[in-house]
Coordinates of C-alpha atoms in Angstrom, one line a residue:
M4 CA 14.8 6.2 18.5
T5 CA 16.3 3.7 16.1
L6 CA 14.2 2.1 13.4
I7 CA 13.7 -1.0 15.5
D8 CA 12.5 1.2 18.4
K9 CA 9.9 2.8 16.1
L10 CA 8.7 -0.5 14.9
Q11 CA 8.3 -1.6 18.5
W12 CA 6.3 1.6 19.0
R13 CA 3.9 1.1 16.1
Y14 CA 0.8 -1.1 16.3
A15 CA -2.4 -1.4 14.4
T16 CA -4.2 1.6 15.9
K17 CA -7.8 0.9 16.8
K18 CA -8.9 4.4 17.7
M19 CA -7.6 7.5 16.0
D20 CA -7.9 11.1 17.1
A21 CA -10.0 12.9 14.5
T22 CA -8.8 16.3 15.7
K23 CA -5.2 15.6 14.7
S24 CA -3.8 15.9 11.2
V25 CA -0.6 14.4 9.7
P26 CA 1.7 17.2 8.6
Q27 CA 2.1 17.4 4.8
E28 CA 5.9 16.8 5.0
K29 CA 5.4 13.6 6.9
L30 CA 2.6 12.5 4.5
D31 CA 4.9 13.3 1.6
Q32 CA 7.7 11.2 3.0
I33 CA 5.4 8.2 3.4
L34 CA 4.1 8.5 -0.1
E35 CA 7.5 8.9 -1.6
A36 CA 8.7 5.8 0.3
I37 CA 5.9 3.9 -1.3
R38 CA 6.7 5.3 -4.8
L39 CA 10.4 4.3 -4.4
T40 CA 9.8 0.8 -3.1
A41 CA 10.5 -2.4 -5.1
S42 CA 8.2 -3.8 -7.7
S43 CA 8.4 -6.7 -10.0
S44 CA 10.1 -5.7 -13.3
G45 CA 9.8 -2.1 -12.2
L46 CA 6.2 -2.0 -13.4
Q47 CA 4.6 -0.4 -10.3
P48 CA 1.3 -2.1 -11.2
Y49 CA -0.8 -0.2 -8.6
E50 CA -1.8 3.3 -7.6
I51 CA -2.4 5.1 -4.3
Y52 CA -5.5 7.1 -3.6
V53 CA -5.2 9.6 -0.8
I54 CA -8.7 10.4 0.5
T55 CA -9.5 13.3 2.8
N56 CA -13.0 13.9 1.5
Q57 CA -15.2 13.1 4.5
E58 CA -18.3 12.2 2.5
L59 CA -16.4 9.6 0.6
R60 CA -14.8 8.2 3.7
E61 CA -18.3 7.9 5.3
K62 CA -19.4 5.8 2.3
I63 CA -16.2 3.7 2.5
R64 CA -16.7 3.1 6.2
A65 CA -20.2 1.9 5.6
V66 CA -18.9 -0.9 3.4
S67 CA -15.9 -1.6 5.7
N68 CA -17.4 -3.1 8.8
D69 CA -17.9 0.3 10.3
Q70 CA -14.3 0.7 11.2
S71 CA -13.9 4.2 12.8
Q72 CA -10.3 4.7 11.7
I73 CA -11.6 5.3 8.1
T74 CA -13.4 8.5 9.1
D75 CA -11.2 9.5 12.2
C76 CA -7.9 9.3 10.4
S77 CA -6.1 12.2 8.9
H78 CA -5.6 10.6 5.5
L79 CA -7.0 7.4 4.1
L80 CA -4.7 5.5 1.6
V81 CA -6.3 3.1 -0.8
F82 CA -4.0 0.8 -2.7
A83 CA -5.6 0.1 -6.0
A84 CA -3.9 -2.6 -8.2
W85 CA -4.1 -2.9 -12.0
D86 CA -6.9 -5.3 -12.9
N87 CA -4.8 -6.8 -15.6
Y88 CA -1.5 -6.5 -17.5
T89 CA -1.9 -5.0 -20.9
T90 CA 0.5 -4.3 -23.8
E91 CA 0.0 -0.6 -23.3
R92 CA 0.8 -0.7 -19.6
I93 CA 3.9 -2.7 -20.1
N94 CA 5.1 -0.6 -23.0
T95 CA 4.5 2.6 -21.0
A96 CA 6.6 1.3 -18.1
F97 CA 9.5 0.3 -20.4
D98 CA 9.3 3.5 -22.5
M99 CA 9.6 5.5 -19.3
T100 CA 12.7 3.6 -18.2
E101 CA 14.4 4.2 -21.6
T102 CA 13.5 7.9 -21.4
I103 CA 14.8 8.4 -17.9
R104 CA 18.0 6.4 -18.5
D105 CA 18.4 7.9 -21.9
F106 CA 19.4 4.6 -23.6
K107 CA 17.9 1.4 -25.0
S108 CA 19.7 -1.9 -24.3
E109 CA 19.3 -5.2 -26.1
S110 CA 18.7 -7.0 -22.8
G111 CA 16.0 -4.4 -21.9
T112 CA 14.3 -4.9 -25.2
A113 CA 14.4 -8.6 -24.9
Y114 CA 13.0 -8.5 -21.4
R115 CA 10.2 -6.2 -22.6
Q116 CA 9.3 -8.6 -25.4
M117 CA 9.3 -11.6 -23.0
L118 CA 6.8 -9.8 -20.7
L119 CA 4.7 -8.7 -23.7
K120 CA 4.6 -12.3 -24.9
S121 CA 3.7 -13.7 -21.5
Y122 CA 1.7 -11.3 -19.3
P123 CA -1.1 -10.1 -21.5
N124 CA -1.9 -13.7 -22.5
R125 CA -2.5 -14.9 -19.0
D126 CA -5.8 -15.1 -17.3
P127 CA -6.8 -11.6 -15.9
E128 CA -7.3 -13.0 -12.4
V129 CA -3.8 -14.5 -12.4
N130 CA -2.5 -11.1 -13.4
F131 CA -4.6 -9.3 -10.8
T132 CA -3.2 -11.7 -8.1
H133 CA 0.3 -10.7 -9.1
T134 CA -0.5 -6.9 -9.2
A135 CA -2.2 -7.2 -5.8
K136 CA 0.9 -8.8 -4.3
Q137 CA 3.0 -5.9 -5.6
A138 CA 0.6 -3.5 -3.9
Y139 CA 1.3 -5.3 -0.6
I140 CA 5.0 -4.6 -1.1
G141 CA 4.0 -1.0 -1.1
L142 CA 1.9 -1.5 2.0
G143 CA 4.9 -3.0 3.8
T144 CA 7.0 0.0 2.9
A145 CA 4.2 2.4 4.0
L146 CA 4.0 0.7 7.4
I147 CA 7.8 1.1 8.0
A148 CA 7.8 4.7 6.7
A149 CA 4.8 5.6 8.9
A150 CA 6.6 4.2 11.9
Y151 CA 9.8 6.1 11.0
E152 CA 7.7 9.3 10.9
Q153 CA 5.9 8.3 14.1
V154 CA 2.5 8.4 12.3
D155 CA 0.0 5.8 13.4
C156 CA -1.7 3.6 10.9
T157 CA -3.8 0.4 10.5
P158 CA -3.6 -1.9 7.5
M159 CA -7.1 -3.0 6.5
E160 CA -8.5 -5.8 4.4
G161 CA -11.9 -5.8 6.1
F162 CA -13.9 -4.1 3.4
N163 CA -16.0 -4.8 0.4
P164 CA -13.7 -4.2 -2.5
T165 CA -16.4 -4.2 -5.1
A166 CA -18.2 -1.5 -3.2
V167 CA -15.1 0.5 -2.7
D168 CA -14.3 0.2 -6.4
E169 CA -17.7 1.6 -7.2
I170 CA -17.4 4.5 -4.7
L171 CA -14.0 5.5 -6.2
N172 CA -14.9 4.7 -9.8
L173 CA -11.9 2.4 -10.0
K174 CA -13.3 -0.1 -12.6
S175 CA -13.3 2.6 -15.3
K176 CA -9.6 3.2 -14.7
G177 CA -8.7 -0.5 -14.8
L178 CA -8.0 -0.7 -11.1
R179 CA -9.3 -2.8 -8.2
S180 CA -9.0 -1.9 -4.5
V181 CA -6.7 -4.3 -2.6
V182 CA -5.9 -2.9 0.9
M183 CA -6.4 0.4 2.8
L184 CA -4.2 2.3 5.2
P185 CA -5.6 5.0 7.4
L186 CA -2.9 7.4 8.6
G187 CA -3.3 9.6 11.7
Y188 CA -2.6 9.7 15.4
R189 CA -3.8 7.3 18.2
K190 CA -6.4 8.4 20.7
A191 CA -4.7 6.6 23.5
D192 CA -7.4 7.0 26.1
E193 CA -9.9 5.2 24.0
D194 CA -7.7 2.5 22.3
W195 CA -7.7 -0.8 24.1
L196 CA -4.6 -2.0 22.2
V197 CA -2.3 0.9 22.9
N198 CA -0.6 -0.3 26.1
L199 CA -0.6 -4.0 25.4
K200 CA 2.8 -5.6 24.8
K201 CA 3.7 -6.4 21.2
V202 CA 3.5 -10.1 20.6
R203 CA 5.8 -11.7 18.1
R204 CA 7.4 -15.2 17.8
A205 CA 10.9 -15.5 19.2
K206 CA 13.7 -15.2 16.7
E207 CA 14.5 -18.9 17.1
Q208 CA 11.0 -19.8 16.0
F209 CA 10.9 -17.3 13.2
I210 CA 14.3 -17.3 11.6
S211 CA 16.2 -20.3 10.2
W212 CA 19.9 -20.1 9.3
I213 CA 21.2 -22.3 6.6
K214 CA 25.0 -22.3 6.4

């Protein structure tokens, strides 16, 4: 199967088979794809929580419109974005870049100072909106990586983020839950969506060429 074939195969799985587990090597590939994806200024302003604890997932399901994928999936991914940009967070990211690349450049130093002057002084909600958008870049990569590995998944916004933050103790870590992604395998005989044709706008209605 080509990548496009696998994207045709994927869908937002409505019923997962709780008896099937995603192999560790496939999970590792999906998580590594997220880690390697693009992020603004290379800051990676979010973290991934991989939840297998059933008691925690029951609690999360209770504040997520009782969506069964949360407890029936193999692994539940929670994308938790930074609640704000701070001087410490920005410096840590740039320090890591300089350490890994083993050099410090004038342009890099200037760019660091520009962000330090701008980001920490903005309204925290403005910054959170930005970090949350970065988490969605990671989500997009996760969807593609899961399809490539032929692992089913369902992106979820239908949950109470304040409640999930409390369950996972995210506030104390300067994080806020943004979106969730259960990973697992479809239970085809109980999933009403599994055999329906994928519906997408035609290329002519979706893509504009400017030459």
